[in-house]
């Protein structure tokens, strides 16, 4: 039960359909798609593509996506991998000669964008309205502009230094990041979207748009070719699952880090979390130690599924038991279990449930703030830098190679109860996402919180040798964590963001949306 003496959002309830995402305009457009006779796939695509205009520092058609969804009237969960691959000509030895890591703001870090192919495939296979109708709102707002929201403006100002060349002209207003309320438009992207609406994936991966993208990347030293773009293809896959507190957690399989969330929850099962103060030092400490161990495991094994051989090991109960035994409830582990070197917080998440209870959980990102900072000249497509998620360590399963997908931090999720889909949800925040999934599931199961209360609640995150602790924690708790050996810091920006839609057994939809972002849950 929410304490109305403390600030927090009210839950949103509806019966016919709902969307929850990080910008209100995208939520509105998604619900309009449902009202026009579209389904959850139509609505999710419409909202997601528009978010590339509303939050260009977070996402865009030059990015990647992962999707979990349910067919209409069914409880099985399907997965679609919309992440792109490294260009065929990339060479690990040549990159090692340049440095120890892939330069994140270079063409070397740009794997081929995969999201557009995934959106086109989803629309064709599962949508009802067609791409022309679904992309119309994003085309309109790209052409005419969107007033910049408050949190977006803050993130824009922090990430504008990543922009270079053409991208600075396209994503700055008079050479400066926009202020809240200033209108941002992307008319060049509107033209690219028109071509996708008319010609499907060929409008993006072939012809003038592809030529523009390849020319921009090659001018920056990239090895990308038209063939790399033309052969890009998403893949349907099967979710991976784990259990916690009587619920089944469905995660997207690698190359996303969903297995890390399952491992983390498996570790937490070895501690009586429900008996702890939910916002006390003991829970934050155990979660931090479990995070260090789970992420170290991730960094060792997680990769393109064609190269990963230890997925079963990551999700095995025996692995979690051995890792849990390493945790000292009275003392933090020393530094030395770092997270991935190339991680960042910039991502959008959107979830939609329609009148037939088809559910979509979709996450879509350009990785770092404004991705690689490189944009194409003619169509203004900003490229992600997901290739920075590769390692240059020889022999590592995530070593960069042509045609290979890098490890991704972005993960959508769904919860099932008694075999039925109960709640699509997602947590933005780059590397935080696996810990965020575990925290959200624990909030719901161990402490009985509603989706909105579970989202509103304060967060902490062990990253490298720092334990980031939000202001929602008492100073006494922070001091206690420091006494346990944690290097406690209060982050300048709130940790992550989250959205969720609970499907009640009686048919009512209950949406929660993170106050850390500008968005909302909206239903009808």
Coordinates of C-alpha atoms in Angstrom, one line a residue:
X1 CA 0.0 0.0 0.0
X2 CA 1.4 3.4 -1.0
X3 CA 2.1 5.8 1.8
X4 CA 0.4 9.0 0.7
X5 CA 2.5 11.1 3.1
X6 CA 5.5 10.4 0.7
X7 CA 5.7 11.7 -2.8
X8 CA 5.0 9.1 -5.6
X9 CA 2.9 8.6 -8.6
X10 CA -0.6 7.2 -8.6
X11 CA -1.1 3.9 -10.5
X12 CA -3.0 4.2 -13.9
X13 CA -5.9 1.8 -14.5
X14 CA -7.7 0.9 -17.7
X15 CA -9.5 -2.0 -19.3
X16 CA -9.2 -1.7 -23.1
X17 CA -5.5 -1.1 -23.6
X18 CA -2.4 0.6 -22.1
X19 CA 1.1 1.9 -22.9
X20 CA 3.8 2.8 -20.4
X21 CA 6.9 4.6 -21.6
X22 CA 9.4 7.4 -20.9
X23 CA 7.7 10.2 -22.9
X24 CA 4.0 11.2 -22.7
X25 CA 3.7 11.9 -26.4
X26 CA 4.9 8.4 -27.3
X27 CA 2.4 7.0 -24.8
X28 CA -0.4 9.0 -26.4
X29 CA 0.5 7.9 -29.9
X30 CA 0.6 4.3 -28.9
X31 CA -2.8 4.5 -27.3
X32 CA -4.1 6.2 -30.4
X33 CA -2.9 3.2 -32.5
X34 CA -4.9 0.9 -30.2
X35 CA -8.0 3.1 -30.5
X36 CA -7.7 3.1 -34.3
X37 CA -7.9 -0.7 -34.3
X38 CA -4.2 -1.6 -34.1
X39 CA -2.7 -4.1 -31.8
X40 CA 0.1 -4.0 -29.2
X41 CA 2.7 -4.5 -31.9
X42 CA 1.4 -1.5 -33.9
X43 CA 1.3 0.6 -30.9
X44 CA 4.8 -0.3 -29.6
X45 CA 6.4 0.4 -32.9
X46 CA 4.6 3.7 -33.3
X47 CA 5.6 4.8 -29.8
X48 CA 9.2 3.5 -30.0
X49 CA 10.1 5.2 -33.4
X50 CA 8.6 8.4 -32.1
X51 CA 10.8 8.2 -29.0
X52 CA 13.8 8.6 -31.4
X53 CA 12.5 12.1 -32.0
X54 CA 11.4 12.8 -28.5
X55 CA 14.6 11.4 -26.9
X56 CA 17.3 11.3 -29.6
X57 CA 20.1 11.1 -27.0
X58 CA 18.6 7.8 -26.0
X59 CA 17.4 6.1 -29.2
X60 CA 16.7 6.3 -32.9
X61 CA 16.5 4.4 -36.1
X62 CA 20.3 4.1 -36.1
X63 CA 20.0 1.9 -33.1
X64 CA 19.2 -1.7 -32.0
X65 CA 16.3 -3.3 -30.2
X66 CA 15.2 -6.4 -28.4
X67 CA 11.5 -7.5 -28.1
X68 CA 9.5 -10.0 -26.0
X69 CA 5.8 -10.4 -27.0
X70 CA 2.8 -12.7 -26.8
X71 CA 0.6 -13.7 -29.7
X72 CA -3.0 -12.5 -29.3
X73 CA -4.9 -14.6 -26.8
X74 CA -1.9 -16.8 -25.9
X75 CA 0.4 -17.0 -22.9
X76 CA 3.5 -18.2 -24.8
X77 CA 6.3 -15.5 -25.0
X78 CA 8.3 -15.0 -28.2
X79 CA 11.5 -13.1 -28.5
X80 CA 12.9 -11.1 -31.4
X81 CA 16.6 -10.1 -31.6
X82 CA 16.8 -6.7 -33.4
X83 CA 20.5 -6.1 -32.7
X84 CA 22.9 -5.6 -35.6
X85 CA 26.2 -7.2 -36.4
X86 CA 29.7 -5.9 -36.9
X87 CA 30.6 -5.1 -40.5
X88 CA 32.2 -8.1 -42.3
X89 CA 35.5 -6.1 -42.8
X90 CA 36.2 -5.3 -39.2
X91 CA 39.5 -6.7 -37.9
X92 CA 40.4 -7.4 -34.3
X93 CA 44.1 -7.2 -34.8
X94 CA 43.8 -3.8 -36.5
X95 CA 41.7 -2.5 -33.6
X96 CA 44.2 -3.9 -31.1
X97 CA 46.9 -1.9 -32.8
X98 CA 44.9 1.2 -32.0
X99 CA 44.4 0.6 -28.3
X100 CA 43.0 -1.7 -25.6
X101 CA 39.4 -1.0 -26.2
X102 CA 37.2 0.0 -29.2
X103 CA 37.0 3.8 -29.3
X104 CA 33.3 4.4 -28.5
X105 CA 32.9 7.6 -30.5
X106 CA 34.3 6.2 -33.8
X107 CA 33.0 4.3 -36.8
X108 CA 34.8 1.2 -35.4
X109 CA 32.1 1.1 -32.6
X110 CA 29.2 1.2 -35.1
X111 CA 27.7 -2.2 -35.7
X112 CA 25.0 -2.2 -38.4
X113 CA 21.7 -0.8 -36.9
X114 CA 19.2 -3.6 -36.5
X115 CA 16.1 -2.0 -35.0
X116 CA 14.4 -1.0 -38.3
X117 CA 14.6 -4.5 -39.7
X118 CA 13.0 -5.8 -36.5
X119 CA 10.2 -3.2 -36.6
X120 CA 9.5 -4.1 -40.2
X121 CA 9.5 -7.8 -39.5
X122 CA 7.2 -7.3 -36.4
X123 CA 4.8 -5.2 -38.4
X124 CA 4.6 -7.7 -41.3
X125 CA 4.3 -10.8 -39.1
X126 CA 2.2 -9.5 -36.2
X127 CA 0.8 -6.0 -36.8
X128 CA -2.6 -5.0 -38.2
X129 CA -2.3 -1.5 -39.5
X130 CA 0.8 -1.6 -41.7
X131 CA 4.0 0.5 -41.6
X132 CA 2.5 3.5 -43.4
X133 CA 0.0 4.1 -40.6
X134 CA 2.3 3.1 -37.8
X135 CA 5.1 5.4 -38.8
X136 CA 2.8 8.4 -39.7
X137 CA 3.1 10.0 -36.2
X138 CA 6.8 9.8 -36.1
X139 CA 7.1 11.2 -39.6
X140 CA 4.8 14.1 -38.6
X141 CA 6.7 15.0 -35.4
X142 CA 10.1 14.5 -37.0
X143 CA 9.0 17.1 -39.7
X144 CA 7.2 19.6 -37.4
X145 CA 9.1 19.1 -34.2
X146 CA 8.6 18.1 -30.6
X147 CA 8.9 20.4 -27.5
X148 CA 11.9 19.1 -25.5
X149 CA 10.9 17.6 -22.1
X150 CA 12.6 18.5 -18.9
X151 CA 14.6 15.3 -18.2
X152 CA 15.4 15.0 -21.9
X153 CA 16.9 18.5 -21.8
X154 CA 19.0 17.6 -18.8
X155 CA 20.4 14.5 -20.5
X156 CA 20.9 16.3 -23.8
X157 CA 23.1 18.9 -22.0
X158 CA 25.2 16.2 -20.4
X159 CA 25.7 14.2 -23.6
X160 CA 26.1 16.9 -26.3
X161 CA 29.9 16.7 -26.1
X162 CA 29.7 13.2 -27.7
X163 CA 28.3 14.8 -31.0
X164 CA 30.7 15.4 -33.9
X165 CA 30.5 16.8 -37.4
X166 CA 27.1 16.7 -39.0
X167 CA 25.5 15.5 -35.8
X168 CA 26.3 18.7 -34.0
X169 CA 24.5 20.7 -36.7
X170 CA 21.5 18.4 -36.5
X171 CA 21.1 17.8 -32.8
X172 CA 22.0 21.2 -31.4
X173 CA 20.0 24.4 -31.7
X174 CA 22.2 27.3 -32.5
X175 CA 25.2 25.3 -31.3
X176 CA 23.7 24.6 -27.9
X177 CA 21.6 21.8 -26.4
X178 CA 17.9 22.7 -26.3
X179 CA 16.2 24.0 -23.2
X180 CA 13.0 22.6 -21.9
X181 CA 10.2 23.6 -24.2
X182 CA 12.3 24.4 -27.2
X183 CA 11.2 22.6 -30.3
X184 CA 13.4 20.0 -31.9
X185 CA 12.7 18.7 -35.4
X186 CA 14.5 16.1 -37.6
X187 CA 13.2 16.7 -41.1
X188 CA 16.0 14.6 -42.7
X189 CA 14.9 11.6 -40.6
X190 CA 11.3 12.3 -41.6
X191 CA 12.3 11.6 -45.2
X192 CA 14.1 8.4 -44.2
X193 CA 11.0 7.3 -42.3
X194 CA 8.8 8.0 -45.4
X195 CA 11.0 5.7 -47.4
X196 CA 10.6 2.9 -44.8
X197 CA 6.9 3.5 -44.7
X198 CA 6.7 3.0 -48.5
X199 CA 9.3 0.3 -49.1
X200 CA 9.7 -1.5 -45.8
X201 CA 13.2 -2.5 -44.7
X202 CA 14.5 -1.9 -48.3
X203 CA 13.8 1.8 -47.7
X204 CA 16.5 1.8 -45.1
X205 CA 18.9 -1.0 -45.8
X206 CA 19.1 -0.5 -49.6
X207 CA 19.1 2.5 -51.9
X208 CA 19.8 6.1 -51.1
X209 CA 19.4 5.8 -47.3
X210 CA 21.8 2.9 -47.1
X211 CA 24.3 4.7 -49.4
X212 CA 24.1 7.8 -47.2
X213 CA 24.8 5.7 -44.1
X214 CA 27.7 3.8 -45.6
X215 CA 29.3 6.9 -47.0
X216 CA 29.2 8.6 -43.6
X217 CA 30.7 5.6 -41.8
X218 CA 33.4 5.1 -44.4
X219 CA 34.3 8.8 -44.3
X220 CA 35.1 8.2 -40.6
X221 CA 37.3 5.2 -41.3
X222 CA 34.6 2.4 -41.0
X223 CA 34.7 -0.8 -43.1
X224 CA 31.0 -0.8 -43.6
X225 CA 29.6 -1.8 -47.0
X226 CA 26.2 -1.8 -48.7
X227 CA 26.2 -5.6 -48.4
X228 CA 26.6 -5.3 -44.6
X229 CA 23.4 -3.3 -44.6
X230 CA 21.5 -5.3 -47.2
X231 CA 22.1 -8.6 -45.4
X232 CA 21.0 -7.3 -41.9
X233 CA 18.3 -9.6 -40.5
X234 CA 16.6 -9.9 -37.1
X235 CA 16.0 -13.4 -35.5
X236 CA 13.1 -14.9 -33.7
X237 CA 14.4 -16.7 -30.6
X238 CA 13.1 -18.4 -27.5
X239 CA 13.2 -16.6 -24.1
X240 CA 15.2 -17.9 -21.2
X241 CA 13.5 -18.2 -17.9
X242 CA 14.1 -18.2 -14.2
X243 CA 12.0 -18.3 -11.1
X244 CA 11.7 -16.1 -8.0
X245 CA 9.1 -15.8 -5.3
X246 CA 6.5 -17.9 -7.1
X247 CA 6.9 -16.0 -10.4
X248 CA 8.5 -17.0 -13.7
X249 CA 10.8 -14.3 -15.1
X250 CA 11.1 -14.3 -18.9
X251 CA 14.2 -12.7 -20.3
X252 CA 15.6 -12.2 -23.8
X253 CA 18.5 -14.6 -24.5
X254 CA 22.0 -13.5 -25.3
X255 CA 23.5 -11.3 -26.7
X256 CA 21.5 -9.2 -24.2
X257 CA 22.3 -9.6 -20.5
X258 CA 19.0 -11.1 -19.4
X259 CA 20.8 -14.2 -18.1
X260 CA 22.6 -11.9 -15.7
X261 CA 19.2 -10.9 -14.1
X262 CA 18.3 -14.6 -13.7
X263 CA 21.7 -15.4 -12.2
X264 CA 21.4 -12.5 -9.8
X265 CA 17.9 -13.6 -8.6
X266 CA 19.2 -17.1 -8.2
X267 CA 21.9 -15.7 -5.9
X268 CA 19.4 -13.7 -3.9
X269 CA 17.4 -16.8 -3.2
X270 CA 20.1 -17.9 -0.8
X271 CA 19.3 -15.0 1.5
X272 CA 16.0 -14.1 3.3
X273 CA 15.5 -10.8 1.5
X274 CA 11.8 -10.6 2.6
X275 CA 12.9 -10.5 6.2
X276 CA 15.1 -7.5 5.7
X277 CA 14.2 -3.8 5.8
X278 CA 13.5 -3.1 2.1
X279 CA 15.4 0.2 2.2
X280 CA 17.9 -0.8 4.8
X281 CA 21.6 -1.5 4.6
X282 CA 21.4 -5.3 4.8
X283 CA 19.4 -5.7 1.6
X284 CA 21.4 -3.1 -0.3
X285 CA 24.6 -4.8 0.8
X286 CA 23.6 -8.3 -0.2
X287 CA 22.2 -7.0 -3.6
X288 CA 25.5 -5.1 -4.2
X289 CA 27.6 -8.2 -3.5
X290 CA 25.4 -10.4 -5.7
X291 CA 25.6 -7.8 -8.5
X292 CA 29.4 -7.8 -8.4
X293 CA 29.5 -11.6 -8.8
X294 CA 26.8 -11.8 -11.4
X295 CA 28.3 -9.1 -13.5
X296 CA 31.7 -10.6 -13.3
X297 CA 30.2 -13.9 -14.6
X298 CA 28.5 -11.9 -17.4
X299 CA 31.8 -10.3 -18.4
X300 CA 33.5 -13.7 -18.7
X301 CA 30.9 -15.6 -20.7
X302 CA 28.2 -13.4 -22.3
X303 CA 28.4 -12.9 -26.1
X304 CA 26.7 -13.5 -29.4
X305 CA 24.8 -16.7 -29.0
X306 CA 26.7 -18.3 -31.9
X307 CA 29.9 -17.9 -29.8
X308 CA 28.6 -18.3 -26.2
X309 CA 29.0 -21.8 -24.7
X310 CA 28.3 -21.1 -21.0
X311 CA 24.7 -20.0 -20.9
X312 CA 23.5 -23.1 -19.1
X313 CA 26.3 -22.5 -16.6
X314 CA 25.2 -18.9 -16.0
X315 CA 21.6 -19.9 -15.2
X316 CA 22.3 -23.1 -13.3
X317 CA 21.3 -23.1 -9.6
X318 CA 24.6 -24.7 -8.7
X319 CA 26.5 -21.6 -10.1
X320 CA 24.3 -19.3 -8.0
X321 CA 24.9 -21.4 -4.9
X322 CA 28.7 -21.3 -5.3
X323 CA 28.6 -17.5 -5.8
X324 CA 26.2 -16.9 -2.9
X325 CA 28.6 -18.7 -0.6
X326 CA 31.3 -16.1 -1.4
X327 CA 29.1 -13.2 0.1
X328 CA 30.0 -12.0 3.6
X329 CA 26.9 -10.4 5.1
X330 CA 29.2 -8.2 7.2
X331 CA 31.8 -7.1 4.8
X332 CA 31.9 -5.8 1.2
X333 CA 34.2 -7.5 -1.3
X334 CA 37.3 -5.6 -2.3
X335 CA 37.4 -3.8 -5.6
X336 CA 38.4 -6.0 -8.5
X337 CA 35.1 -7.2 -10.0
X338 CA 34.5 -4.4 -12.5
X339 CA 31.6 -4.2 -14.8
X340 CA 31.9 -3.9 -18.5
X341 CA 34.1 -1.1 -19.6
X342 CA 31.8 0.3 -22.3
X343 CA 28.4 0.8 -20.6
X344 CA 26.0 3.6 -20.4
X345 CA 22.5 4.6 -19.3
X346 CA 20.9 5.9 -22.5
X347 CA 18.0 3.7 -23.5
X348 CA 14.2 3.8 -24.0
X349 CA 11.7 1.2 -23.0
X350 CA 8.1 0.9 -24.0
X351 CA 5.4 -1.7 -23.0
X352 CA 1.9 -2.1 -24.5
X353 CA -1.0 -4.4 -23.7
X354 CA -4.0 -4.3 -26.0
X355 CA -7.7 -5.4 -25.6
X356 CA -6.9 -9.0 -26.6
X357 CA -4.1 -9.0 -24.0
X358 CA -1.4 -9.2 -26.5
X359 CA 1.6 -7.8 -24.6
X360 CA 4.8 -6.2 -26.0
X361 CA 8.0 -5.5 -24.0
X362 CA 10.4 -3.6 -26.2
X363 CA 13.7 -1.9 -25.5
X364 CA 15.5 0.3 -28.0
X365 CA 18.8 2.2 -27.8
X366 CA 21.7 4.0 -29.4
X367 CA 23.9 2.9 -26.3
X368 CA 25.9 5.9 -25.2
X369 CA 24.3 9.3 -25.0
X370 CA 23.8 10.2 -28.7
X371 CA 25.5 6.8 -29.6
X372 CA 28.7 7.2 -31.6
X373 CA 28.0 10.9 -32.1
X374 CA 28.2 10.3 -35.9
X375 CA 25.3 11.1 -38.1
X376 CA 24.8 10.6 -41.9
X377 CA 24.8 13.7 -44.0
X378 CA 21.7 13.5 -46.2
X379 CA 19.2 11.7 -43.9
X380 CA 20.6 12.7 -40.5
X381 CA 20.6 9.2 -39.1
X382 CA 22.5 9.0 -35.8
X383 CA 24.5 5.8 -35.4
X384 CA 24.6 3.8 -32.2
X385 CA 27.9 2.6 -30.8
X386 CA 27.0 -0.9 -29.7
X387 CA 30.2 -2.2 -31.2
X388 CA 31.9 -0.7 -28.1
X389 CA 30.3 -3.6 -26.3
X390 CA 32.8 -6.0 -27.9
X391 CA 36.1 -6.9 -26.2
X392 CA 39.5 -6.9 -27.8
X393 CA 40.7 -9.8 -25.6
X394 CA 41.9 -12.5 -27.9
X395 CA 39.9 -15.8 -27.6
X396 CA 37.1 -14.2 -25.5
X397 CA 33.6 -15.3 -26.7
X398 CA 32.8 -11.6 -27.0
X399 CA 35.9 -10.7 -29.1
X400 CA 35.0 -8.5 -32.0
X401 CA 34.7 -10.2 -35.4
X402 CA 32.9 -9.5 -38.7
X403 CA 29.3 -10.6 -38.8
X404 CA 29.1 -11.0 -35.0
X405 CA 26.8 -9.4 -32.5
X406 CA 28.3 -7.6 -29.5
X407 CA 27.2 -8.1 -25.9
X408 CA 24.3 -5.7 -25.1
X409 CA 23.1 -4.3 -21.8
X410 CA 19.5 -3.7 -22.9
X411 CA 16.9 -6.3 -21.9
X412 CA 13.1 -6.4 -22.0
X413 CA 11.3 -8.7 -19.5
X414 CA 8.0 -10.3 -18.7
X415 CA 6.7 -12.0 -15.5
X416 CA 4.4 -15.0 -15.6
X417 CA 2.3 -16.5 -12.8
X418 CA 0.9 -20.0 -13.0
X419 CA 1.8 -20.1 -16.7
X420 CA 0.0 -16.9 -17.6
X421 CA 1.6 -13.6 -18.6
X422 CA 1.2 -11.3 -15.6
X423 CA 3.3 -8.3 -16.3
X424 CA 5.6 -6.9 -19.1
X425 CA 8.2 -4.6 -17.6
X426 CA 11.6 -3.1 -18.3
X427 CA 14.3 -1.1 -16.6
X428 CA 16.4 1.4 -18.4
X429 CA 19.9 2.3 -17.3
X430 CA 22.5 0.5 -19.3
X431 CA 24.6 -1.8 -17.1
X432 CA 22.1 -1.3 -14.2
X433 CA 19.3 -3.1 -16.1
X434 CA 20.0 -6.7 -14.8
X435 CA 20.2 -5.4 -11.2
X436 CA 17.1 -3.3 -11.9
X437 CA 15.2 -6.3 -13.1
X438 CA 16.2 -8.2 -9.9
X439 CA 15.3 -5.3 -7.7
X440 CA 11.9 -4.8 -9.4
X441 CA 11.0 -8.5 -9.1
X442 CA 12.1 -8.6 -5.5
X443 CA 10.1 -5.5 -4.7
X444 CA 7.0 -7.2 -6.1
X445 CA 7.5 -10.6 -4.6
X446 CA 9.4 -10.1 -1.3
X447 CA 7.7 -6.9 -0.3
X448 CA 4.3 -7.0 -2.1
X449 CA 4.7 -3.7 -3.8
X450 CA 2.4 -2.6 -6.6
X451 CA 4.1 -1.9 -10.0
X452 CA 4.1 1.9 -9.4
X453 CA 5.4 1.6 -5.8
X454 CA 8.1 -0.9 -6.9
X455 CA 9.2 1.7 -9.5
X456 CA 9.1 4.7 -7.2
X457 CA 11.2 3.0 -4.6
X458 CA 14.8 4.1 -4.0
X459 CA 17.6 2.3 -5.8
X460 CA 21.2 1.4 -5.2
X461 CA 23.8 -0.1 -7.6
X462 CA 27.3 -1.5 -7.2
X463 CA 29.3 -0.3 -10.2
X464 CA 33.0 -1.0 -10.2
X465 CA 34.3 0.0 -6.8
X466 CA 31.5 2.4 -6.1
X467 CA 28.0 1.8 -4.5
X468 CA 25.7 4.4 -6.0
X469 CA 22.9 5.1 -3.5
X470 CA 19.9 7.3 -4.4
X471 CA 18.7 10.1 -2.2
X472 CA 15.7 8.0 -1.1
X473 CA 17.9 6.2 1.3
X474 CA 18.4 7.6 4.8
X475 CA 21.8 9.0 5.7
X476 CA 22.1 6.4 8.5
X477 CA 21.7 3.6 5.9
X478 CA 24.5 5.2 3.8
X479 CA 26.7 5.4 6.8
X480 CA 26.1 1.8 7.7
X481 CA 26.9 0.7 4.1
X482 CA 30.1 2.7 4.4
X483 CA 31.0 0.9 7.6
X484 CA 30.5 -2.4 5.7
X485 CA 33.3 -1.3 3.4
X486 CA 31.3 0.1 0.5
X487 CA 32.5 3.3 -1.2
X488 CA 29.1 5.1 -1.1
X489 CA 28.2 7.8 -3.5
X490 CA 25.0 9.7 -4.3
X491 CA 24.7 9.9 -8.1
X492 CA 24.0 13.2 -9.8
X493 CA 21.3 11.6 -11.9
X494 CA 18.7 9.1 -10.7
X495 CA 19.5 5.5 -11.3
X496 CA 17.7 4.1 -14.4
X497 CA 14.0 4.3 -15.2
X498 CA 11.2 1.8 -15.4
X499 CA 7.8 1.0 -16.9
X500 CA 5.4 -1.9 -16.2
X501 CA 1.8 -3.0 -16.9
X502 CA 0.2 -5.5 -14.5
X503 CA -2.5 -7.6 -16.1
X504 CA -5.0 -8.4 -13.3
X505 CA -6.9 -11.7 -13.4
X506 CA -10.2 -9.7 -13.6
X507 CA -9.1 -8.0 -16.8
X508 CA -8.1 -4.6 -15.4
X509 CA -4.7 -3.2 -16.5
X510 CA -2.5 -1.4 -14.0
X511 CA 0.3 0.7 -15.3
X512 CA 3.4 2.1 -13.6
X513 CA 5.8 4.7 -15.0
X514 CA 9.0 6.0 -13.5
X515 CA 9.0 9.5 -12.1
X516 CA 12.8 9.6 -12.9
X517 CA 11.7 10.1 -16.5
X518 CA 9.3 12.4 -18.3
X519 CA 6.9 9.7 -19.3
X520 CA 3.7 8.1 -18.1
X521 CA 1.4 5.2 -18.3
X522 CA -1.7 5.9 -20.3
X523 CA -4.8 3.7 -21.0
X524 CA -8.3 3.8 -22.3

